[in-house]
C-alpha atoms as a printed R data frame, in Angstrom:
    type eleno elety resid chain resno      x      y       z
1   ATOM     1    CA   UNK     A     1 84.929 44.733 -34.266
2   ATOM     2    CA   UNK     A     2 85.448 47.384 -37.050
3   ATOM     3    CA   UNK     A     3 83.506 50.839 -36.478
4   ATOM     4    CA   UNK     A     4 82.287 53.427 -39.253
5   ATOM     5    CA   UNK     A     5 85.722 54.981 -38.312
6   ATOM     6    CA   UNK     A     6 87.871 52.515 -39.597
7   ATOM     7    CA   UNK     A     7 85.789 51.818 -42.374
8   ATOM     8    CA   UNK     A     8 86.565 56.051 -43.216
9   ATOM     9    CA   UNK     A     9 90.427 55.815 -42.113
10  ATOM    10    CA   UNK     A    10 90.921 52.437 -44.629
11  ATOM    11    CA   UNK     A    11 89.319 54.001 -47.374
12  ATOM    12    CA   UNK     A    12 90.570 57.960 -46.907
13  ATOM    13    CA   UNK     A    13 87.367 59.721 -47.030
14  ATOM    14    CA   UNK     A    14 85.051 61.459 -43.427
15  ATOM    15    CA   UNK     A    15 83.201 59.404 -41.844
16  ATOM    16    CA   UNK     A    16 79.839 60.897 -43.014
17  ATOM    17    CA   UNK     A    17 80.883 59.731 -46.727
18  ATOM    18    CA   UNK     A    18 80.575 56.221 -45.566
19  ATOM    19    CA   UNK     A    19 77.416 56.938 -43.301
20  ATOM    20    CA   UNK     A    20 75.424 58.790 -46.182
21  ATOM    21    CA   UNK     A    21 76.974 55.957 -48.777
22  ATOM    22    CA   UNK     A    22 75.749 53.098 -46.356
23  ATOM    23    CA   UNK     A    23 72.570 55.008 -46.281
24  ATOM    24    CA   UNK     A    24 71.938 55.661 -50.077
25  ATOM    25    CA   UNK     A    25 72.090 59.208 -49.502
26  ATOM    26    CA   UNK     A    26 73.540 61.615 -52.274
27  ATOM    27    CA   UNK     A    27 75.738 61.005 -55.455
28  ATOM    28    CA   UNK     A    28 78.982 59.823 -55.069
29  ATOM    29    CA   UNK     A    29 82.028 59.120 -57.800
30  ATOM    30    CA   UNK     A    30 81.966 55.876 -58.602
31  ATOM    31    CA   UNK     A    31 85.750 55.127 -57.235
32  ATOM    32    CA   UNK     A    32 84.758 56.700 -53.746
33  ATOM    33    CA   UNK     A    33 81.846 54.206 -53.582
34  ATOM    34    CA   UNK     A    34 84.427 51.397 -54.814
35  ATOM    35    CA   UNK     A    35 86.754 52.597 -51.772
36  ATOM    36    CA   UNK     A    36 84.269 52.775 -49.165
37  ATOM    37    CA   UNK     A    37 82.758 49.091 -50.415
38  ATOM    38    CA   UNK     A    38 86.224 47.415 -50.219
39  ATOM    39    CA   UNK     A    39 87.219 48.993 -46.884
40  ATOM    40    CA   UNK     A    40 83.484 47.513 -45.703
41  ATOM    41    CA   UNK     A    41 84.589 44.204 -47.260
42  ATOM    42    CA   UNK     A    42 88.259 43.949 -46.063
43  ATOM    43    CA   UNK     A    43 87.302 44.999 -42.731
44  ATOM    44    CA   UNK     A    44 83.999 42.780 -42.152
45  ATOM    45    CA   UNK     A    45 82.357 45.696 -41.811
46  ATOM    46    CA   UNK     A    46 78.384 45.231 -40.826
47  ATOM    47    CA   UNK     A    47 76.394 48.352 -40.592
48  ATOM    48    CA   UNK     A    48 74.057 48.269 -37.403
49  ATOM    49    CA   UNK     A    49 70.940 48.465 -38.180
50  ATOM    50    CA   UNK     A    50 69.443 50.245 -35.206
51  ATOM    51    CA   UNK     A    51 71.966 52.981 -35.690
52  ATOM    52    CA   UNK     A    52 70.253 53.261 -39.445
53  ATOM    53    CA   UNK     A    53 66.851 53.534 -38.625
54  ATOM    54    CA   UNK     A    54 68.262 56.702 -36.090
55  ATOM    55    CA   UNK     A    55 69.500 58.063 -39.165
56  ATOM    56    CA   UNK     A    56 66.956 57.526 -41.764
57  ATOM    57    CA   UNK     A    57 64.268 57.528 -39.837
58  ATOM    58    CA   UNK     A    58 63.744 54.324 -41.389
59  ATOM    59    CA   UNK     A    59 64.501 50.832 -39.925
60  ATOM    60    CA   UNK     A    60 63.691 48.291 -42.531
61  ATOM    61    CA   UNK     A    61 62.001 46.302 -39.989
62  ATOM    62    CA   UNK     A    62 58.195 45.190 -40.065
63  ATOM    63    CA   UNK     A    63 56.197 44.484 -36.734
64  ATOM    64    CA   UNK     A    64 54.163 41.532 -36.796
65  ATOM    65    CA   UNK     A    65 51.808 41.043 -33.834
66  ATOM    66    CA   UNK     A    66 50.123 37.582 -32.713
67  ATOM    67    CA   UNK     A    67 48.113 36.824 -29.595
68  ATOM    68    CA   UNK     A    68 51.187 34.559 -28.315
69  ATOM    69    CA   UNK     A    69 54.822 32.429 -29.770
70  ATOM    70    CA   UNK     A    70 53.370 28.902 -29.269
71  ATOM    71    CA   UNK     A    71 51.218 26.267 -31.105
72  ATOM    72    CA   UNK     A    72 51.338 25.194 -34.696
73  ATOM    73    CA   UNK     A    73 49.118 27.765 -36.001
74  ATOM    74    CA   UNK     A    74 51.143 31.122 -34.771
75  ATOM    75    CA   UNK     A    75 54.656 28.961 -35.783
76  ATOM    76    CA   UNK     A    76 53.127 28.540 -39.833
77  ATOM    77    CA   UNK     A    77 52.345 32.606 -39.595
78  ATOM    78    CA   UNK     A    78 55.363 33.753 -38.370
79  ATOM    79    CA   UNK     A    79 57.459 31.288 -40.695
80  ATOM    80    CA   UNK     A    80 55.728 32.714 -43.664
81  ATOM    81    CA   UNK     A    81 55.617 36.576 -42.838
82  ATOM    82    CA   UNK     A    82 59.579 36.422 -42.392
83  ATOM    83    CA   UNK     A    83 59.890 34.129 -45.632
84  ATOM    84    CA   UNK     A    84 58.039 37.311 -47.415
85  ATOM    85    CA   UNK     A    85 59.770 40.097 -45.688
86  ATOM    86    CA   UNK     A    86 63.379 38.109 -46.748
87  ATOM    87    CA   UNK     A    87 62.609 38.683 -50.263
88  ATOM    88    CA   UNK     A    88 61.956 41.982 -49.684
89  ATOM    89    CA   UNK     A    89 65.393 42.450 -47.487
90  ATOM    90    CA   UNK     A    90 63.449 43.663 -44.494
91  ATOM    91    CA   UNK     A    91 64.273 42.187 -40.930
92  ATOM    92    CA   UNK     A    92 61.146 41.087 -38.694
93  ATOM    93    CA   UNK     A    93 60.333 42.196 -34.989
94  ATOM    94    CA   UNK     A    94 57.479 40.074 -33.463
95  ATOM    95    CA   UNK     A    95 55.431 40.563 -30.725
96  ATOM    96    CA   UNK     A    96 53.115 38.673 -28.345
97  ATOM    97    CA   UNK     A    97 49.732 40.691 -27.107
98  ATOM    98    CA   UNK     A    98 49.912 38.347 -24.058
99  ATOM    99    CA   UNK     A    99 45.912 38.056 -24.743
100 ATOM   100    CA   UNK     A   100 44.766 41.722 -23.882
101 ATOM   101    CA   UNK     A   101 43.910 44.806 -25.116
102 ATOM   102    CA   UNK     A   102 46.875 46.512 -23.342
103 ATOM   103    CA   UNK     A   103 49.299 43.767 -24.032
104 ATOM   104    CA   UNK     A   104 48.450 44.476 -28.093
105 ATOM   105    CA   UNK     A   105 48.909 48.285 -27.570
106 ATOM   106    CA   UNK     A   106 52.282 47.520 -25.408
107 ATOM   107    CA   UNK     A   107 53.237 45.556 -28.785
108 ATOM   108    CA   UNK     A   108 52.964 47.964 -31.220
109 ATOM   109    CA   UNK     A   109 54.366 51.044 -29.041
110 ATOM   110    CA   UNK     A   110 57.387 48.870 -28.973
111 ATOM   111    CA   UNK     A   111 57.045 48.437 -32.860
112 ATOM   112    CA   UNK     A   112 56.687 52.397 -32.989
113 ATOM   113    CA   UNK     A   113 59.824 52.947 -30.737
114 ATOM   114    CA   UNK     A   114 62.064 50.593 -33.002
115 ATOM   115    CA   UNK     A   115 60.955 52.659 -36.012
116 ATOM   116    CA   UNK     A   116 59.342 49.714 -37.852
117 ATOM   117    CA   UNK     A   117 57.844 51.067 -40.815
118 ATOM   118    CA   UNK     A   118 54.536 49.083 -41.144
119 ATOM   119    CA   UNK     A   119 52.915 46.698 -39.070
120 ATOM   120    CA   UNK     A   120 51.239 43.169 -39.890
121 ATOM   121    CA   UNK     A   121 48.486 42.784 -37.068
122 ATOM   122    CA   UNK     A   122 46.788 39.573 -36.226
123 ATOM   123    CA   UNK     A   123 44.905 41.739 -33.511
124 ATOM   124    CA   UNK     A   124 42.088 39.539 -31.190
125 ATOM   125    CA   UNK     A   125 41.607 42.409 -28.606
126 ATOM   126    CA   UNK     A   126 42.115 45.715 -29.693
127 ATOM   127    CA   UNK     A   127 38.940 47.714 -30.465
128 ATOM   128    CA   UNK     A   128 37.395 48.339 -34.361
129 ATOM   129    CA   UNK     A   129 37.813 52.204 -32.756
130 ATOM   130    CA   UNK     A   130 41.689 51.753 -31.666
131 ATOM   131    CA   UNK     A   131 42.492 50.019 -35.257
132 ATOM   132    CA   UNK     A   132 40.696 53.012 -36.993
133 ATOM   133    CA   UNK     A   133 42.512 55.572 -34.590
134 ATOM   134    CA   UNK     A   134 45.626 54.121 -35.025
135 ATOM   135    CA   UNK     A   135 44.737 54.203 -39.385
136 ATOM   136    CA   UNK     A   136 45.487 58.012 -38.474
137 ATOM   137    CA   UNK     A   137 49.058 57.662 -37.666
138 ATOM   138    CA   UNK     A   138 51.564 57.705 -40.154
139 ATOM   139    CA   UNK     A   139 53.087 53.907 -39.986
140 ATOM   140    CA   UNK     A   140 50.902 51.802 -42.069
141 ATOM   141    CA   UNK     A   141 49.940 48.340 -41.307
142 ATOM   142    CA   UNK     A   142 47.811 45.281 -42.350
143 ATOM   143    CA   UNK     A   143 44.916 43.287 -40.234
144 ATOM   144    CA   UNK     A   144 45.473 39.715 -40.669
145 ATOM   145    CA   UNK     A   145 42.788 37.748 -40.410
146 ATOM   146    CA   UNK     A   146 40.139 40.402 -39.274
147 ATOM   147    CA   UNK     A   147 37.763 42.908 -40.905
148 ATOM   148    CA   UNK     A   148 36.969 46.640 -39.695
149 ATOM   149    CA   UNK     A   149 34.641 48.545 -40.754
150 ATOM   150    CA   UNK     A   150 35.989 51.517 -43.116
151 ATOM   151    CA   UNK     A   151 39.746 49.985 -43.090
152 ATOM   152    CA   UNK     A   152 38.331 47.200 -45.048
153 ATOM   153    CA   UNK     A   153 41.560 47.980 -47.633
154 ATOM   154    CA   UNK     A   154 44.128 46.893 -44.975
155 ATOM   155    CA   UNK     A   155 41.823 43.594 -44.065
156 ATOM   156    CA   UNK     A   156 43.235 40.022 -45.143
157 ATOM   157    CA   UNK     A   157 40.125 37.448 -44.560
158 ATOM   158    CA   UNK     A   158 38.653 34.632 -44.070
159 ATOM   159    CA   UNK     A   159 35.013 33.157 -44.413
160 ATOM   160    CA   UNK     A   160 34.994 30.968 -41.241
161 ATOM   161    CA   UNK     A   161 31.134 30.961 -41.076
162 ATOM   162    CA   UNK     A   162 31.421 29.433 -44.809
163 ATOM   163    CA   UNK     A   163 34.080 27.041 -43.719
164 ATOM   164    CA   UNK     A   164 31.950 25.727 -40.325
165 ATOM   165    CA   UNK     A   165 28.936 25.615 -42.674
166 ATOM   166    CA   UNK     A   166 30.681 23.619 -45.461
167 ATOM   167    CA   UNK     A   167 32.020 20.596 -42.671
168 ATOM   168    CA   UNK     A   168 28.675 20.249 -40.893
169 ATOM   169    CA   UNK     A   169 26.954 19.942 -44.188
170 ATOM   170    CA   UNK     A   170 29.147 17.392 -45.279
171 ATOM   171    CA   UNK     A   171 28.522 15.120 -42.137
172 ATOM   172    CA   UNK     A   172 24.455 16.165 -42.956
173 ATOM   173    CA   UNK     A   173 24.925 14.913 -46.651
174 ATOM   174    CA   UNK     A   174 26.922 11.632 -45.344
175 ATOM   175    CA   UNK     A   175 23.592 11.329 -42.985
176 ATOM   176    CA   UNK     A   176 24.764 12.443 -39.956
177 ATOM   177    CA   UNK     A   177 21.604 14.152 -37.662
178 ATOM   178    CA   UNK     A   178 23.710 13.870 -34.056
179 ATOM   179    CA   UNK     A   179 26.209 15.853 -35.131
180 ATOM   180    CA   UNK     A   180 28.785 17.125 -31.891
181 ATOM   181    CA   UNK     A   181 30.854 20.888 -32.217
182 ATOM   182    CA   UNK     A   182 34.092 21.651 -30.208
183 ATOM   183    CA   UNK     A   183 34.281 25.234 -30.520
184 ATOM   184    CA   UNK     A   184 37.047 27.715 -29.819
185 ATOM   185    CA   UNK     A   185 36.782 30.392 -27.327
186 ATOM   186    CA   UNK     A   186 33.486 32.044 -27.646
187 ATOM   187    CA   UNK     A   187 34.856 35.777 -26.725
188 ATOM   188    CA   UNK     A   188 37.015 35.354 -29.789
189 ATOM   189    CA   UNK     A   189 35.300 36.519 -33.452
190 ATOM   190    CA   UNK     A   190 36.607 33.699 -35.256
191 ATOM   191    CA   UNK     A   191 35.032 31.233 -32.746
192 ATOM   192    CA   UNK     A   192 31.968 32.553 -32.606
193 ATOM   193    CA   UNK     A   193 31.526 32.890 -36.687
194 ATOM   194    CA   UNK     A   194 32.627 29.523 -36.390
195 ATOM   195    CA   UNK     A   195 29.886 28.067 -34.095
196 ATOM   196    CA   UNK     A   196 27.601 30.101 -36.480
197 ATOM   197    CA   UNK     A   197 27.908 28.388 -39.323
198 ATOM   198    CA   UNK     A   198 27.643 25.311 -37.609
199 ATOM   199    CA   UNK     A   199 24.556 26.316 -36.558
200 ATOM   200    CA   UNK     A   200 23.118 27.698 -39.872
201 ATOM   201    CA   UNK     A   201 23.938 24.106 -40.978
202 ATOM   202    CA   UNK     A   202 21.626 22.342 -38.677
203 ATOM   203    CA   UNK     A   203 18.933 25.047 -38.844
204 ATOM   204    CA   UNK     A   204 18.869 24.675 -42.950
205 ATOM   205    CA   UNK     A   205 18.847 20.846 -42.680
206 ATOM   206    CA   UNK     A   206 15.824 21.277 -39.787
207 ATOM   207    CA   UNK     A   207 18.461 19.573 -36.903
208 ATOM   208    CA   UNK     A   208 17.338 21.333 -33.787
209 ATOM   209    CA   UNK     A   209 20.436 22.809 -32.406
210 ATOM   210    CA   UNK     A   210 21.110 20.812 -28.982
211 ATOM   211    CA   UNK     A   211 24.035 22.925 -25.957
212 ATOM   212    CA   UNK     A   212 24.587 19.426 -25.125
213 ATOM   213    CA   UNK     A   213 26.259 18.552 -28.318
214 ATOM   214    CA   UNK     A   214 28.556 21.589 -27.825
215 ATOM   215    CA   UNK     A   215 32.179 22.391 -26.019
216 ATOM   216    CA   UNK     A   216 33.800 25.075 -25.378
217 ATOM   217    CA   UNK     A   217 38.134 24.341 -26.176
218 ATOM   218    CA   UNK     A   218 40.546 26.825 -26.189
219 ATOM   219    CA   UNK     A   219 42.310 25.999 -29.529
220 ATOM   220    CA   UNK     A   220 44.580 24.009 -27.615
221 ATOM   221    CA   UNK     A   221 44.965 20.428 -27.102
222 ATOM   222    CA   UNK     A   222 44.382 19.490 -23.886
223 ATOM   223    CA   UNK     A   223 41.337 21.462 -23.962
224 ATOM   224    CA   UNK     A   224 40.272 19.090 -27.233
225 ATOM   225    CA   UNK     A   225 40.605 16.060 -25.074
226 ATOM   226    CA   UNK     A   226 38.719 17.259 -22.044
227 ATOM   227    CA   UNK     A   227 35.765 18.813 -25.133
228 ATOM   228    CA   UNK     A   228 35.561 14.701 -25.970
229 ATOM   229    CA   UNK     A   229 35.520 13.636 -23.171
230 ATOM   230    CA   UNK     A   230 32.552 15.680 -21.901
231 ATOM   231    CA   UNK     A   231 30.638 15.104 -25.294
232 ATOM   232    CA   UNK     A   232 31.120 11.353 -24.761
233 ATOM   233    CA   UNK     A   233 28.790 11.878 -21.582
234 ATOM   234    CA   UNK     A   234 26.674 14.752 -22.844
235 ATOM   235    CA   UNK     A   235 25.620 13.217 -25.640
236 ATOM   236    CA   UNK     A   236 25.878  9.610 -25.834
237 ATOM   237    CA   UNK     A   237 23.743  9.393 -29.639
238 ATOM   238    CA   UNK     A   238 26.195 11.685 -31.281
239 ATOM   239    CA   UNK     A   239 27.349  9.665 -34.686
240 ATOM   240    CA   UNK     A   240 29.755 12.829 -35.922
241 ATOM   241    CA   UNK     A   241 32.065 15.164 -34.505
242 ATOM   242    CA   UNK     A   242 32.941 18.577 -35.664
243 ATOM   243    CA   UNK     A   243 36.138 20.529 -34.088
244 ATOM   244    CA   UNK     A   244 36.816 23.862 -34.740
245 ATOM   245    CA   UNK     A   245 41.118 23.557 -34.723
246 ATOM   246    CA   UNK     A   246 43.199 21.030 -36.035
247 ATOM   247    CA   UNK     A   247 45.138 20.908 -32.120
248 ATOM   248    CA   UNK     A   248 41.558 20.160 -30.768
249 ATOM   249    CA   UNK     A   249 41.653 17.455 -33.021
250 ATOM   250    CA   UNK     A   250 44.526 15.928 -31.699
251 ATOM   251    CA   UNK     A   251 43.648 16.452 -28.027
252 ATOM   252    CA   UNK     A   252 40.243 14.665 -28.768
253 ATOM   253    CA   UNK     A   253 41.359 11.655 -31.043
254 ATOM   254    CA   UNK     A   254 43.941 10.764 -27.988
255 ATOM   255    CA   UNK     A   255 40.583 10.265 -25.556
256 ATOM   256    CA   UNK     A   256 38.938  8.345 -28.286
257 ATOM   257    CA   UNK     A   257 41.626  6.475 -29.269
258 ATOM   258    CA   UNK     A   258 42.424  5.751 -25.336
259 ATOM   259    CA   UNK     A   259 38.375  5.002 -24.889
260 ATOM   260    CA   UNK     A   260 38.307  2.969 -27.769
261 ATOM   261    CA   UNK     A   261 35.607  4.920 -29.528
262 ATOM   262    CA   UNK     A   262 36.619  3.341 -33.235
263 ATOM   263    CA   UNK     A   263 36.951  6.362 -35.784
264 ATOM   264    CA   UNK     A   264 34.709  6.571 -38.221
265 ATOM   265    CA   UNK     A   265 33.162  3.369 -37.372
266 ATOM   266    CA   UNK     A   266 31.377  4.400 -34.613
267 ATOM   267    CA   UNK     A   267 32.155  8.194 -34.622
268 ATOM   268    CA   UNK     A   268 32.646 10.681 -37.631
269 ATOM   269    CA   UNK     A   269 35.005 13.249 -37.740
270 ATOM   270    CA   UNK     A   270 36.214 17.002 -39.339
271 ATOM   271    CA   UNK     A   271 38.367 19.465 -38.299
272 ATOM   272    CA   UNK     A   272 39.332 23.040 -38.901
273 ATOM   273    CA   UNK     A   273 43.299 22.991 -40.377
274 ATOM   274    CA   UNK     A   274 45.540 25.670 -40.786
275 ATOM   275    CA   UNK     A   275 48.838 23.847 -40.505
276 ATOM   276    CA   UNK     A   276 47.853 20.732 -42.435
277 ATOM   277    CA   UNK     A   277 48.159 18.492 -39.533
278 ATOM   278    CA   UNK     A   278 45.258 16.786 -39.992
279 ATOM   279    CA   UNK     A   279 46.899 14.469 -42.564
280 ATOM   280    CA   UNK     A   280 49.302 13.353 -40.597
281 ATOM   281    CA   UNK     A   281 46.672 12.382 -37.944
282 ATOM   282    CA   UNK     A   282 45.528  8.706 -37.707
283 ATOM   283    CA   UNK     A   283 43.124  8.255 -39.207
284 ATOM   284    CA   UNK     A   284 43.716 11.221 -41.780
285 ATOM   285    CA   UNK     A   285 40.843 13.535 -40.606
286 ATOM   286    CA   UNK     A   286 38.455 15.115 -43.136
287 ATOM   287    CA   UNK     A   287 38.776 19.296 -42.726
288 ATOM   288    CA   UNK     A   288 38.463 22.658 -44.375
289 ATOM   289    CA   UNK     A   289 41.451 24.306 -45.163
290 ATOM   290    CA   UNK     A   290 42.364 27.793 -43.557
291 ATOM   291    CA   UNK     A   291 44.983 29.337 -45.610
292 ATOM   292    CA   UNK     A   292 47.148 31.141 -43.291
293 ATOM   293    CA   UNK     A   293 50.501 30.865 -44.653
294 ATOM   294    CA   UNK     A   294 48.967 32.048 -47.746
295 ATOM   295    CA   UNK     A   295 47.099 34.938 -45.840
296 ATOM   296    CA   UNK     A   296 50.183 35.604 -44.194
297 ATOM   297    CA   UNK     A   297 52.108 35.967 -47.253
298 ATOM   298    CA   UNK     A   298 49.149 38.411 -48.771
299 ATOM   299    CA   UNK     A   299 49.348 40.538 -45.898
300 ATOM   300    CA   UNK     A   300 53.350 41.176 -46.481
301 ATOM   301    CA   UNK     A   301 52.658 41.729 -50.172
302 ATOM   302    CA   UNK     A   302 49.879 43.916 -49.587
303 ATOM   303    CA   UNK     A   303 52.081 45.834 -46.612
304 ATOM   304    CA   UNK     A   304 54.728 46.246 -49.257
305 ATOM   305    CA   UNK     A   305 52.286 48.154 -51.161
306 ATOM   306    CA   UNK     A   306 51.574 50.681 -48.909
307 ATOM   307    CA   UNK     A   307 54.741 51.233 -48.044
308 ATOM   308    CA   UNK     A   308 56.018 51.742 -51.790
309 ATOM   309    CA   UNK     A   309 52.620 53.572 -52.420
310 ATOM   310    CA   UNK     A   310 51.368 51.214 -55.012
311 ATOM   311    CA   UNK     A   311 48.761 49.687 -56.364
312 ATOM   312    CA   UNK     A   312 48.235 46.167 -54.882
313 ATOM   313    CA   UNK     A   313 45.741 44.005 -57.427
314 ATOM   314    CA   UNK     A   314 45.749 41.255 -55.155
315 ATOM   315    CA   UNK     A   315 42.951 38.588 -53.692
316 ATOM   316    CA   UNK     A   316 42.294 39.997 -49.567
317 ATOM   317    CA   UNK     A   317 39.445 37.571 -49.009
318 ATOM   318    CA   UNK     A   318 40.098 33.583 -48.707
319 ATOM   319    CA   UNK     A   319 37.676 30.743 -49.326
320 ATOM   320    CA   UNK     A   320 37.500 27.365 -47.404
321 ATOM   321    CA   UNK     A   321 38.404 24.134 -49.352
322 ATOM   322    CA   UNK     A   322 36.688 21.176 -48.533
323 ATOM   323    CA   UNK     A   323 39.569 18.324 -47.755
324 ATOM   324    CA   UNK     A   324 38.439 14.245 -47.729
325 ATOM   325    CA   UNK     A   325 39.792 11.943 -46.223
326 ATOM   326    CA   UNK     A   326 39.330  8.768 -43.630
327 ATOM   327    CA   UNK     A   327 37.652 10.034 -41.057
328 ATOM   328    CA   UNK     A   328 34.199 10.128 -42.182
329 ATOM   329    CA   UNK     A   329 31.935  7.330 -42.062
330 ATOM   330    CA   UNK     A   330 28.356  7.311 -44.210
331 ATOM   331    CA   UNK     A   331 25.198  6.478 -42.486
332 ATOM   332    CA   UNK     A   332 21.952  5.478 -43.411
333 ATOM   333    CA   UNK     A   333 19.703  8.633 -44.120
334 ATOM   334    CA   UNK     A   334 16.644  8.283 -41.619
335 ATOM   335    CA   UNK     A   335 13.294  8.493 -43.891
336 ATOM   336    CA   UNK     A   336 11.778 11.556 -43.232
């Protein structure tokens, strides 16, 4: 493998010509550049780029933090943050917070000691106080899918209260009035926002709001199936079904399907979707759409400004859209 060396011996110049050319540092003739280019070309010549970022200071690389590698959800994120950064030429280091507070600080220590310069951070565990502390430090990042108070300006969001409000509605206006929730962890924001908006949908209709009608999933599937199967016994009268991630989904259509509770004859469904899975579901389940690949690719844009020092006119705060299709059934609206 050819070394900076030979790349200096082929073309007859010091080896800190080609290191500061490589680098984009100084003014050079244009026939020394021309040398130093065809010697890196003849000789296959690929400059490493950890040994750049220990001379710039700079490593071209981005740090992009999620709670953990699996499940559609994290996949869709990840594919569109390095689609982004590849237009931009910068290389992506990613990190898992192994679902802790330390695990996210472990990440982006790592991200500091690879000289990453800026950080896209889906962060579930960290404190509002860390994230502001850490708005101190030179690097700058992005919060994906999370607000903080005063760093509101790094902050790509999302309205999931609005979203959970817009599905139960729905069900309401299609008169549903036993309407089921499988929620997502209830320690997480997002999950609780989500079983909020549920909530202010029965409360504004005048639906009492019933714990029996309500399961705790973990995003997951399996956790969807075992959410339907204890709402099948909880709450026997439930007509409609609300779950609050598209994987959910999937976990509870398989115990329906295997239970042959007939969707939406007998049961009514909508999901959260990120991924657009639900779609491809059978039957194609009704949902509101949560734009993360577009968030994803926001945050990146929105990064880029901060590291160019620009100004970013760009949307940070995404809407649900409502999404129709066969798993809803209409039921006769009880006279009040």
């Amino acid at each position: 493998m050819a070394s900076i060396k030979d790349v200096a011996a082929l073309a007859g110049v010091h080896r800190s010509t080609v290191s500061r050319i490589i680098n984009g540092e100084g003014a050079f003739r244009s026939d020394t550049k021309r040398k130093v280019e065809q010697a890196m070309a003849e000789l296959n010549y690929r400059p490493s780029a950890i040994a750049r970022s220990l001379a710039t200071a700079s490593s071209n690389m981005t740090g992009l933090l999620v709670t953990y590698y699996t499940g559609g959800f994290f996949g869709q994120m990840m594919e569109q943050v390095q689609a982004e950064l590849d237009l931009h030429k910068k290389f992506l280091i990613t990190a898992q917070g192994h679902h802790s507070a330390e695990g996210e600080r472990e990440a982006i220590r790592r991200f500091h000691a690879l000289r990453c310069e800026g950080y896209v951070l889906n962060s579930r565990h960290l404190s509002d106080d860390e994230l502001r502390e850490l708005a101190q430090e030179s690097t700058p990042f992005v919060i994906l899918d999370r607000v903080v108070e005063g760093l509101e300006s790094r902050c790509i969001t999302f309205d999931h209260t609005l979203a959970a409000k817009m599905a139960v509605e729905h069900l309401i206006e299609q008169g549903h009035r036993h309407i089921g929730c499988i929620t997502g962890p209830i320690s997480r924001p997002s999950s609780h926002l989500r079983l909020q908006g549920y909530k202010e949908a029965l409360h504004q209709s005048a639906i009492s709001f019933e714990p029996a009608f309500c399961a705790e999933g973990d995003y997951g599937r399996k956790s969807g199936y075992l959410a339907a199967e204890q709402l099948h016994r909880s709450a026997p009268s439930m007509t409609a079904l609300f779950s609050c991630s598209e994987e959910m989904t999937q976990g509870a259509l398989q115990y329906f399907h295997e239970h042959n509770v007939k969707l939406p004859q007998q049961l009514s469904l909508i999901s959260f979707d990120s991924i657009e899975l639900c779609a491809a579901l059978y039957p194609q389940v009704s949902s509101v759409h949560f734009p993360i690949s577009q968030m994803a690719q926001t945050a990146v844009e929105l990064l880029m400004c901060q590291l160019n020092q620009t100004e970013c006119s760009i949307t940070k705060h995404f809407v649900p859209e409502l999404r129709l299709r066969q798993s809803i059934n209409k039921q006769a609206i009880p006279e009040v």
